JSON list of C-alpha atoms in Angstrom, two decimals:
[
{"chain": "G", "resi": 1, "resn": "GLN", "atom": "CA", "xyz": [1.09, 16.43, -25.49]},
{"chain": "G", "resi": 2, "resn": "ALA", "atom": "CA", "xyz": [2.33, 13.24, -24.00]},
{"chain": "G", "resi": 3, "resn": "ASN", "atom": "CA", "xyz": [-0.41, 13.39, -21.44]},
{"chain": "G", "resi": 4, "resn": "ALA", "atom": "CA", "xyz": [-3.03, 14.12, -24.12]},
{"chain": "G", "resi": 5, "resn": "CYS", "atom": "CA", "xyz": [-1.75, 11.03, -25.93]},
{"chain": "G", "resi": 6, "resn": "ARG", "atom": "CA", "xyz": [-2.05, 8.96, -22.79]},
{"chain": "G", "resi": 7, "resn": "MET", "atom": "CA", "xyz": [-5.48, 9.82, -22.40]},
{"chain": "G", "resi": 8, "resn": "VAL", "atom": "CA", "xyz": [-6.56, 8.50, -25.69]},
{"chain": "G", "resi": 9, "resn": "ALA", "atom": "CA", "xyz": [-4.06, 5.48, -25.34]},
{"chain": "G", "resi": 10, "resn": "ASP", "atom": "CA", "xyz": [-2.04, 6.59, -28.39]},
{"chain": "G", "resi": 11, "resn": "TRP", "atom": "CA", "xyz": [1.11, 5.03, -26.99]},
{"chain": "G", "resi": 12, "resn": "ASN", "atom": "CA", "xyz": [3.31, 5.74, -29.96]},
{"chain": "G", "resi": 13, "resn": "CYS", "atom": "CA", "xyz": [2.30, 9.46, -29.83]},
{"chain": "G", "resi": 14, "resn": "GLN", "atom": "CA", "xyz": [3.12, 9.45, -25.97]},
{"chain": "G", "resi": 15, "resn": "ARG", "atom": "CA", "xyz": [6.57, 7.79, -26.72]},
{"chain": "G", "resi": 16, "resn": "GLU", "atom": "CA", "xyz": [7.46, 10.40, -29.49]},
{"chain": "G", "resi": 17, "resn": "ALA", "atom": "CA", "xyz": [6.10, 13.50, -27.41]},
{"chain": "G", "resi": 18, "resn": "GLY", "atom": "CA", "xyz": [8.47, 12.22, -24.30]},
{"chain": "G", "resi": 19, "resn": "ILE", "atom": "CA", "xyz": [11.28, 11.94, -26.69]},
{"chain": "G", "resi": 20, "resn": "ARG", "atom": "CA", "xyz": [10.82, 15.28, -28.12]},
{"chain": "G", "resi": 21, "resn": "ALA", "atom": "CA", "xyz": [10.48, 16.88, -24.38]},
{"chain": "G", "resi": 22, "resn": "GLN", "atom": "CA", "xyz": [13.87, 15.31, -23.52]},
{"chain": "G", "resi": 23, "resn": "ALA", "atom": "CA", "xyz": [15.46, 16.98, -26.62]},
{"chain": "G", "resi": 24, "resn": "ALA", "atom": "CA", "xyz": [13.87, 20.28, -25.64]},
{"chain": "G", "resi": 25, "resn": "ALA", "atom": "CA", "xyz": [14.91, 19.76, -21.91]},
{"chain": "G", "resi": 26, "resn": "ARG", "atom": "CA", "xyz": [18.52, 19.07, -22.77]},
{"chain": "G", "resi": 27, "resn": "GLU", "atom": "CA", "xyz": [18.58, 22.23, -25.03]},
{"chain": "G", "resi": 28, "resn": "LEU", "atom": "CA", "xyz": [17.40, 24.29, -22.26]},
{"chain": "G", "resi": 29, "resn": "GLY", "atom": "CA", "xyz": [19.36, 22.71, -19.51]},
{"chain": "G", "resi": 30, "resn": "SER", "atom": "CA", "xyz": [16.20, 21.58, -17.45]},
{"chain": "G", "resi": 31, "resn": "PRO", "atom": "CA", "xyz": [17.08, 18.14, -15.87]},
{"chain": "G", "resi": 32, "resn": "HIS", "atom": "CA", "xyz": [13.47, 17.96, -14.18]},
{"chain": "G", "resi": 33, "resn": "LEU", "atom": "CA", "xyz": [11.94, 18.42, -17.52]},
{"chain": "G", "resi": 34, "resn": "GLN", "atom": "CA", "xyz": [14.23, 15.82, -19.03]},
{"chain": "G", "resi": 35, "resn": "VAL", "atom": "CA", "xyz": [13.16, 13.56, -16.27]},
{"chain": "G", "resi": 36, "resn": "ARG", "atom": "CA", "xyz": [9.41, 14.30, -17.22]},
{"chain": "G", "resi": 37, "resn": "GLY", "atom": "CA", "xyz": [10.10, 13.41, -20.78]},
{"chain": "G", "resi": 38, "resn": "LEU", "atom": "CA", "xyz": [11.95, 10.22, -19.88]},
{"chain": "G", "resi": 39, "resn": "ILE", "atom": "CA", "xyz": [8.94, 9.01, -17.66]},
{"chain": "G", "resi": 40, "resn": "ALA", "atom": "CA", "xyz": [6.41, 9.70, -20.39]},
{"chain": "G", "resi": 41, "resn": "GLU", "atom": "CA", "xyz": [8.56, 7.82, -23.14]},
{"chain": "G", "resi": 42, "resn": "SER", "atom": "CA", "xyz": [8.88, 4.91, -20.54]},
{"chain": "G", "resi": 43, "resn": "ARG", "atom": "CA", "xyz": [5.11, 4.74, -19.89]},
{"chain": "G", "resi": 44, "resn": "GLY", "atom": "CA", "xyz": [4.53, 4.76, -23.68]},
{"chain": "G", "resi": 45, "resn": "ARG", "atom": "CA", "xyz": [6.74, 1.79, -24.14]},
{"chain": "G", "resi": 46, "resn": "VAL", "atom": "CA", "xyz": [5.66, -0.10, -21.11]},
{"chain": "G", "resi": 47, "resn": "ALA", "atom": "CA", "xyz": [2.10, 0.03, -22.57]},
{"chain": "G", "resi": 48, "resn": "VAL", "atom": "CA", "xyz": [3.37, -1.64, -25.71]},
{"chain": "G", "resi": 49, "resn": "GLN", "atom": "CA", "xyz": [5.24, -4.22, -23.67]},
{"chain": "G", "resi": 50, "resn": "ASP", "atom": "CA", "xyz": [8.72, -2.83, -24.45]},
{"chain": "G", "resi": 51, "resn": "TYR", "atom": "CA", "xyz": [9.81, -3.40, -20.68]},
{"chain": "G", "resi": 52, "resn": "ASN", "atom": "CA", "xyz": [13.51, -3.50, -21.25]},
{"chain": "G", "resi": 53, "resn": "ARG", "atom": "CA", "xyz": [13.79, 0.12, -22.67]},
{"chain": "G", "resi": 54, "resn": "GLY", "atom": "CA", "xyz": [11.14, 1.28, -20.13]},
{"chain": "G", "resi": 55, "resn": "THR", "atom": "CA", "xyz": [13.30, 0.14, -17.47]},
{"chain": "G", "resi": 56, "resn": "ARG", "atom": "CA", "xyz": [16.22, 1.61, -18.66]},
{"chain": "G", "resi": 57, "resn": "LEU", "atom": "CA", "xyz": [14.62, 4.92, -19.27]},
{"chain": "G", "resi": 58, "resn": "LEU", "atom": "CA", "xyz": [13.37, 4.89, -15.50]},
{"chain": "G", "resi": 59, "resn": "ALA", "atom": "CA", "xyz": [16.81, 4.13, -14.33]},
{"chain": "G", "resi": 60, "resn": "GLN", "atom": "CA", "xyz": [18.12, 7.09, -16.36]},
{"chain": "G", "resi": 61, "resn": "ALA", "atom": "CA", "xyz": [15.53, 9.21, -14.81]},
{"chain": "G", "resi": 62, "resn": "GLU", "atom": "CA", "xyz": [16.68, 8.01, -11.24]},
{"chain": "G", "resi": 63, "resn": "ALA", "atom": "CA", "xyz": [20.27, 8.69, -12.04]},
{"chain": "G", "resi": 64, "resn": "ILE", "atom": "CA", "xyz": [19.42, 12.48, -13.13]},
{"chain": "G", "resi": 65, "resn": "LEU", "atom": "CA", "xyz": [17.33, 12.85, -9.71]},
{"chain": "G", "resi": 66, "resn": "LYS", "atom": "CA", "xyz": [20.17, 11.76, -7.63]},
{"chain": "G", "resi": 67, "resn": "GLN", "atom": "CA", "xyz": [22.10, 14.80, -8.92]},
{"chain": "G", "resi": 68, "resn": "HIS", "atom": "CA", "xyz": [19.18, 16.84, -9.08]},
{"chain": "G", "resi": 69, "resn": "PRO", "atom": "CA", "xyz": [16.52, 15.90, -6.38]},
{"chain": "G", "resi": 70, "resn": "GLN", "atom": "CA", "xyz": [12.96, 16.36, -6.60]},
{"chain": "G", "resi": 71, "resn": "PRO", "atom": "CA", "xyz": [10.60, 14.35, -4.47]},
{"chain": "G", "resi": 72, "resn": "GLU", "atom": "CA", "xyz": [7.46, 14.56, -6.55]},
{"chain": "G", "resi": 73, "resn": "LEU", "atom": "CA", "xyz": [9.46, 13.39, -9.68]},
{"chain": "G", "resi": 74, "resn": "LEU", "atom": "CA", "xyz": [10.92, 10.54, -7.76]},
{"chain": "G", "resi": 75, "resn": "ALA", "atom": "CA", "xyz": [7.57, 9.33, -6.57]},
{"chain": "G", "resi": 76, "resn": "ASP", "atom": "CA", "xyz": [6.33, 9.43, -10.10]},
{"chain": "G", "resi": 77, "resn": "VAL", "atom": "CA", "xyz": [9.44, 7.23, -11.11]},
{"chain": "G", "resi": 78, "resn": "MET", "atom": "CA", "xyz": [8.31, 4.85, -8.48]},
{"chain": "G", "resi": 79, "resn": "LEU", "atom": "CA", "xyz": [4.81, 4.89, -9.71]},
{"chain": "G", "resi": 80, "resn": "ALA", "atom": "CA", "xyz": [5.91, 3.97, -13.24]},
{"chain": "G", "resi": 81, "resn": "TYR", "atom": "CA", "xyz": [7.93, 1.09, -11.74]},
{"chain": "G", "resi": 82, "resn": "SER", "atom": "CA", "xyz": [5.08, -0.11, -9.52]},
{"chain": "G", "resi": 83, "resn": "SER", "atom": "CA", "xyz": [2.85, -0.01, -12.53]},
{"chain": "G", "resi": 84, "resn": "MET", "atom": "CA", "xyz": [5.29, -2.06, -14.64]},
{"chain": "G", "resi": 85, "resn": "SER", "atom": "CA", "xyz": [5.95, -4.76, -11.71]},
{"chain": "G", "resi": 86, "resn": "TYR", "atom": "CA", "xyz": [2.04, -5.08, -11.60]},
{"chain": "G", "resi": 87, "resn": "SER", "atom": "CA", "xyz": [1.91, -5.77, -15.19]},
{"chain": "G", "resi": 88, "resn": "LEU", "atom": "CA", "xyz": [4.73, -8.30, -15.14]},
{"chain": "G", "resi": 89, "resn": "GLY", "atom": "CA", "xyz": [3.07, -10.14, -12.18]},
{"chain": "G", "resi": 90, "resn": "ARG", "atom": "CA", "xyz": [5.88, -9.05, -9.68]},
{"chain": "G", "resi": 91, "resn": "ASN", "atom": "CA", "xyz": [3.57, -7.97, -6.89]},
{"chain": "G", "resi": 92, "resn": "GLU", "atom": "CA", "xyz": [5.90, -7.97, -4.04]},
{"chain": "G", "resi": 93, "resn": "ARG", "atom": "CA", "xyz": [8.06, -5.46, -6.13]},
{"chain": "G", "resi": 94, "resn": "GLY", "atom": "CA", "xyz": [5.09, -3.52, -6.90]},
{"chain": "G", "resi": 95, "resn": "ILE", "atom": "CA", "xyz": [4.45, -3.03, -3.27]},
{"chain": "G", "resi": 96, "resn": "GLU", "atom": "CA", "xyz": [7.88, -2.36, -2.70]},
{"chain": "G", "resi": 97, "resn": "TYR", "atom": "CA", "xyz": [8.18, 0.54, -5.28]},
{"chain": "G", "resi": 98, "resn": "ALA", "atom": "CA", "xyz": [4.97, 1.92, -4.15]},
{"chain": "G", "resi": 99, "resn": "ASN", "atom": "CA", "xyz": [5.96, 2.11, -0.59]},
{"chain": "G", "resi": 100, "resn": "ARG", "atom": "CA", "xyz": [9.25, 3.83, -1.88]},
{"chain": "G", "resi": 101, "resn": "GLY", "atom": "CA", "xyz": [7.51, 6.37, -3.79]},
{"chain": "G", "resi": 102, "resn": "LEU", "atom": "CA", "xyz": [5.07, 7.19, -0.88]},
{"chain": "G", "resi": 103, "resn": "ALA", "atom": "CA", "xyz": [8.23, 7.25, 1.69]},
{"chain": "G", "resi": 104, "resn": "VAL", "atom": "CA", "xyz": [9.82, 10.15, -0.36]},
{"chain": "G", "resi": 105, "resn": "LEU", "atom": "CA", "xyz": [6.67, 12.29, -0.24]},
{"chain": "G", "resi": 106, "resn": "GLN", "atom": "CA", "xyz": [5.95, 14.79, 2.92]},
{"chain": "G", "resi": 107, "resn": "PRO", "atom": "CA", "xyz": [2.48, 14.87, 3.88]},
{"chain": "G", "resi": 108, "resn": "GLY", "atom": "CA", "xyz": [0.20, 16.98, 1.68]},
{"chain": "G", "resi": 109, "resn": "GLU", "atom": "CA", "xyz": [3.12, 16.70, -1.07]},
{"chain": "G", "resi": 110, "resn": "GLY", "atom": "CA", "xyz": [2.41, 15.15, -4.34]},
{"chain": "G", "resi": 111, "resn": "VAL", "atom": "CA", "xyz": [-1.24, 14.13, -3.39]},
{"chain": "G", "resi": 112, "resn": "THR", "atom": "CA", "xyz": [-2.18, 12.92, -6.86]},
{"chain": "G", "resi": 113, "resn": "ILE", "atom": "CA", "xyz": [0.89, 10.69, -7.00]},
{"chain": "G", "resi": 114, "resn": "SER", "atom": "CA", "xyz": [0.29, 9.43, -3.58]},
{"chain": "G", "resi": 115, "resn": "ALA", "atom": "CA", "xyz": [-3.12, 8.49, -4.38]},
{"chain": "G", "resi": 116, "resn": "ARG", "atom": "CA", "xyz": [-1.97, 6.69, -7.38]},
{"chain": "G", "resi": 117, "resn": "LEU", "atom": "CA", "xyz": [0.74, 4.95, -5.40]},
{"chain": "G", "resi": 118, "resn": "LEU", "atom": "CA", "xyz": [-1.76, 3.69, -3.02]},
{"chain": "G", "resi": 119, "resn": "ARG", "atom": "CA", "xyz": [-4.03, 2.41, -5.74]},
{"chain": "G", "resi": 120, "resn": "ASN", "atom": "CA", "xyz": [-1.02, 0.54, -7.14]},
{"chain": "G", "resi": 121, "resn": "ARG", "atom": "CA", "xyz": [-0.03, -0.78, -3.82]},
{"chain": "G", "resi": 122, "resn": "ALA", "atom": "CA", "xyz": [-3.68, -2.09, -3.54]},
{"chain": "G", "resi": 123, "resn": "ARG", "atom": "CA", "xyz": [-3.56, -3.90, -6.66]},
{"chain": "G", "resi": 124, "resn": "SER", "atom": "CA", "xyz": [-0.38, -5.93, -6.02]},
{"chain": "G", "resi": 125, "resn": "GLN", "atom": "CA", "xyz": [-1.74, -6.41, -2.25]},
{"chain": "G", "resi": 126, "resn": "ALA", "atom": "CA", "xyz": [-5.05, -7.99, -3.61]},
{"chain": "G", "resi": 127, "resn": "GLN", "atom": "CA", "xyz": [-3.23, -10.21, -6.03]},
{"chain": "G", "resi": 128, "resn": "LEU", "atom": "CA", "xyz": [-1.14, -11.51, -3.17]},
{"chain": "G", "resi": 129, "resn": "GLY", "atom": "CA", "xyz": [-4.28, -12.08, -1.14]},
{"chain": "G", "resi": 130, "resn": "GLN", "atom": "CA", "xyz": [-3.43, -9.41, 1.41]},
{"chain": "G", "resi": 131, "resn": "VAL", "atom": "CA", "xyz": [-7.17, -8.41, 1.57]},
{"chain": "G", "resi": 132, "resn": "GLU", "atom": "CA", "xyz": [-6.98, -6.31, 4.53]},
{"chain": "G", "resi": 133, "resn": "GLU", "atom": "CA", "xyz": [-4.12, -4.27, 3.66]},
{"chain": "G", "resi": 134, "resn": "ALA", "atom": "CA", "xyz": [-5.43, -3.97, 0.10]},
{"chain": "G", "resi": 135, "resn": "THR", "atom": "CA", "xyz": [-8.75, -2.63, 1.54]},
{"chain": "G", "resi": 136, "resn": "GLU", "atom": "CA", "xyz": [-6.79, -0.01, 3.77]},
{"chain": "G", "resi": 137, "resn": "SER", "atom": "CA", "xyz": [-4.85, 1.08, 0.80]},
{"chain": "G", "resi": 138, "resn": "VAL", "atom": "CA", "xyz": [-7.88, 1.58, -1.21]},
{"chain": "G", "resi": 139, "resn": "ARG", "atom": "CA", "xyz": [-9.35, 3.52, 1.63]},
{"chain": "G", "resi": 140, "resn": "ALA", "atom": "CA", "xyz": [-6.53, 5.83, 1.83]},
{"chain": "G", "resi": 141, "resn": "ALA", "atom": "CA", "xyz": [-6.41, 6.37, -1.78]},
{"chain": "G", "resi": 142, "resn": "THR", "atom": "CA", "xyz": [-10.11, 7.23, -2.10]},
{"chain": "G", "resi": 143, "resn": "ALA", "atom": "CA", "xyz": [-10.03, 9.77, 0.67]},
{"chain": "G", "resi": 144, "resn": "LEU", "atom": "CA", "xyz": [-7.18, 11.44, -1.36]},
{"chain": "G", "resi": 145, "resn": "SER", "atom": "CA", "xyz": [-9.07, 11.50, -4.69]},
{"chain": "G", "resi": 146, "resn": "ARG", "atom": "CA", "xyz": [-12.20, 12.95, -3.00]},
{"chain": "G", "resi": 147, "resn": "GLN", "atom": "CA", "xyz": [-9.85, 15.57, -1.68]},
{"chain": "G", "resi": 148, "resn": "LEU", "atom": "CA", "xyz": [-8.53, 16.17, -5.26]},
{"chain": "G", "resi": 149, "resn": "GLN", "atom": "CA", "xyz": [-12.02, 15.94, -6.69]},
{"chain": "G", "resi": 150, "resn": "ASP", "atom": "CA", "xyz": [-10.62, 13.63, -9.20]},
{"chain": "G", "resi": 151, "resn": "PRO", "atom": "CA", "xyz": [-13.81, 11.35, -10.31]},
{"chain": "G", "resi": 152, "resn": "LYS", "atom": "CA", "xyz": [-11.90, 9.37, -12.73]},
{"chain": "G", "resi": 153, "resn": "LEU", "atom": "CA", "xyz": [-9.47, 8.18, -10.21]},
{"chain": "G", "resi": 154, "resn": "GLU", "atom": "CA", "xyz": [-12.21, 7.73, -7.75]},
{"chain": "G", "resi": 155, "resn": "ALA", "atom": "CA", "xyz": [-13.72, 5.37, -10.12]},
{"chain": "G", "resi": 156, "resn": "GLU", "atom": "CA", "xyz": [-10.60, 3.29, -10.53]},
{"chain": "G", "resi": 157, "resn": "LEU", "atom": "CA", "xyz": [-10.51, 2.93, -6.81]},
{"chain": "G", "resi": 158, "resn": "TYR", "atom": "CA", "xyz": [-14.24, 1.74, -6.80]},
{"chain": "G", "resi": 159, "resn": "LEU", "atom": "CA", "xyz": [-12.96, -0.83, -9.47]},
{"chain": "G", "resi": 160, "resn": "GLU", "atom": "CA", "xyz": [-10.17, -2.09, -7.11]},
{"chain": "G", "resi": 161, "resn": "GLY", "atom": "CA", "xyz": [-12.67, -2.26, -4.23]},
{"chain": "G", "resi": 162, "resn": "ALA", "atom": "CA", "xyz": [-14.79, -4.50, -6.35]},
{"chain": "G", "resi": 163, "resn": "ARG", "atom": "CA", "xyz": [-11.98, -6.57, -7.26]},
{"chain": "G", "resi": 164, "resn": "ILE", "atom": "CA", "xyz": [-11.11, -7.17, -3.58]},
{"chain": "G", "resi": 165, "resn": "ALA", "atom": "CA", "xyz": [-14.67, -7.85, -2.80]},
{"chain": "G", "resi": 166, "resn": "ARG", "atom": "CA", "xyz": [-14.88, -10.45, -5.29]},
{"chain": "G", "resi": 167, "resn": "ILE", "atom": "CA", "xyz": [-11.80, -12.08, -3.71]},
{"chain": "G", "resi": 168, "resn": "VAL", "atom": "CA", "xyz": [-13.62, -12.46, -0.25]},
{"chain": "G", "resi": 169, "resn": "GLY", "atom": "CA", "xyz": [-16.92, -13.22, -1.95]},
{"chain": "G", "resi": 170, "resn": "ASP", "atom": "CA", "xyz": [-18.69, -9.96, -0.89]},
{"chain": "G", "resi": 171, "resn": "GLN", "atom": "CA", "xyz": [-21.10, -9.48, -3.74]},
{"chain": "G", "resi": 172, "resn": "ALA", "atom": "CA", "xyz": [-22.92, -6.62, -2.13]},
{"chain": "G", "resi": 173, "resn": "THR", "atom": "CA", "xyz": [-19.98, -4.28, -2.21]},
{"chain": "G", "resi": 174, "resn": "GLN", "atom": "CA", "xyz": [-19.00, -5.62, -5.83]},
{"chain": "G", "resi": 175, "resn": "ILE", "atom": "CA", "xyz": [-22.67, -4.44, -6.95]},
{"chain": "G", "resi": 176, "resn": "GLU", "atom": "CA", "xyz": [-22.48, -1.27, -5.07]},
{"chain": "G", "resi": 177, "resn": "ASN", "atom": "CA", "xyz": [-19.15, -0.16, -6.43]},
{"chain": "G", "resi": 178, "resn": "GLY", "atom": "CA", "xyz": [-20.27, -1.29, -10.01]},
{"chain": "G", "resi": 179, "resn": "ARG", "atom": "CA", "xyz": [-23.25, 1.13, -9.69]},
{"chain": "G", "resi": 180, "resn": "ARG", "atom": "CA", "xyz": [-20.98, 3.99, -8.45]},
{"chain": "G", "resi": 181, "resn": "ILE", "atom": "CA", "xyz": [-18.56, 3.33, -11.54]},
{"chain": "G", "resi": 182, "resn": "LEU", "atom": "CA", "xyz": [-21.62, 3.28, -13.95]},
{"chain": "G", "resi": 183, "resn": "ASP", "atom": "CA", "xyz": [-23.03, 6.60, -12.32]},
{"chain": "G", "resi": 184, "resn": "MET", "atom": "CA", "xyz": [-19.43, 8.18, -12.56]},
{"chain": "G", "resi": 185, "resn": "GLY", "atom": "CA", "xyz": [-19.30, 6.90, -16.21]},
{"chain": "G", "resi": 186, "resn": "ARG", "atom": "CA", "xyz": [-22.65, 8.62, -17.06]},
{"chain": "G", "resi": 187, "resn": "ARG", "atom": "CA", "xyz": [-21.68, 11.99, -15.43]},
{"chain": "G", "resi": 188, "resn": "LEU", "atom": "CA", "xyz": [-18.48, 11.98, -17.22]},
{"chain": "G", "resi": 189, "resn": "SER", "atom": "CA", "xyz": [-19.81, 10.71, -20.56]},
{"chain": "G", "resi": 190, "resn": "SER", "atom": "CA", "xyz": [-17.13, 7.91, -20.41]},
{"chain": "G", "resi": 191, "resn": "THR", "atom": "CA", "xyz": [-17.72, 4.83, -22.34]},
{"chain": "G", "resi": 192, "resn": "GLN", "atom": "CA", "xyz": [-14.76, 3.29, -20.74]},
{"chain": "G", "resi": 193, "resn": "LEU", "atom": "CA", "xyz": [-16.03, 3.72, -17.03]},
{"chain": "G", "resi": 194, "resn": "ALA", "atom": "CA", "xyz": [-19.64, 2.38, -18.29]},
{"chain": "G", "resi": 195, "resn": "GLY", "atom": "CA", "xyz": [-17.79, -0.60, -19.64]},
{"chain": "G", "resi": 196, "resn": "LEU", "atom": "CA", "xyz": [-15.97, -1.18, -16.46]},
{"chain": "G", "resi": 197, "resn": "GLY", "atom": "CA", "xyz": [-19.08, -0.68, -14.42]},
{"chain": "G", "resi": 198, "resn": "HIS", "atom": "CA", "xyz": [-21.00, -3.34, -16.45]},
{"chain": "G", "resi": 199, "resn": "GLU", "atom": "CA", "xyz": [-17.90, -5.75, -16.25]},
{"chain": "G", "resi": 200, "resn": "VAL", "atom": "CA", "xyz": [-17.90, -5.36, -12.37]},
{"chain": "G", "resi": 201, "resn": "LEU", "atom": "CA", "xyz": [-21.90, -5.92, -12.24]},
{"chain": "G", "resi": 202, "resn": "GLY", "atom": "CA", "xyz": [-21.36, -8.97, -14.73]},
{"chain": "G", "resi": 203, "resn": "LEU", "atom": "CA", "xyz": [-18.89, -10.53, -12.62]},
{"chain": "G", "resi": 204, "resn": "ALA", "atom": "CA", "xyz": [-20.94, -10.14, -9.47]},
{"chain": "G", "resi": 205, "resn": "ALA", "atom": "CA", "xyz": [-24.13, -11.79, -11.30]},
{"chain": "G", "resi": 206, "resn": "LEU", "atom": "CA", "xyz": [-21.75, -14.76, -12.42]},
{"chain": "G", "resi": 207, "resn": "ASP", "atom": "CA", "xyz": [-20.62, -15.23, -8.69]},
{"chain": "G", "resi": 208, "resn": "VAL", "atom": "CA", "xyz": [-24.05, -15.30, -7.33]},
{"chain": "G", "resi": 209, "resn": "SER", "atom": "CA", "xyz": [-25.27, -17.73, -9.98]}
]
């Protein structure tokens, strides 16, 4: 339920579902399910800028994982930290958390989380003007997204690529990526992706003019 709520950006629903998951996990004696509930609640709170509570929930999840290790869940905690750091403009921390998450995963383990960690790292690197590093992070994440056959994630990565291209004044790549996002929006019947594609193309047109 928390995941479904997140897909439609119903943050209160996600938060409440995360709380219920934690209660059920405690009753069952399942620490890993409790961690998943904590992450879900944290993301719901961070989405409405309740950063203090979101941070405390992630710290609680980390503490549980020290007693009951699970690499993919720890990487997911680092993913949440990196997303929050980016939202707060703390891009050095965002890169640090993304790297910590990637470091706990073995090759081939947690591929979806790895791709999102790389995406987050690219966002923060781009904000810091680390264009070459950001481009490489996007390239690696895109390769994983194709392996996963996850078109939504691939579209998000084209968006990151367009943002990096704008920083260096590469209008051709901006336009190419904008058209790719629009195409994916049509195939997925996603108005959100369509809007992002038009935004990328509009910014490219403004830069040319």
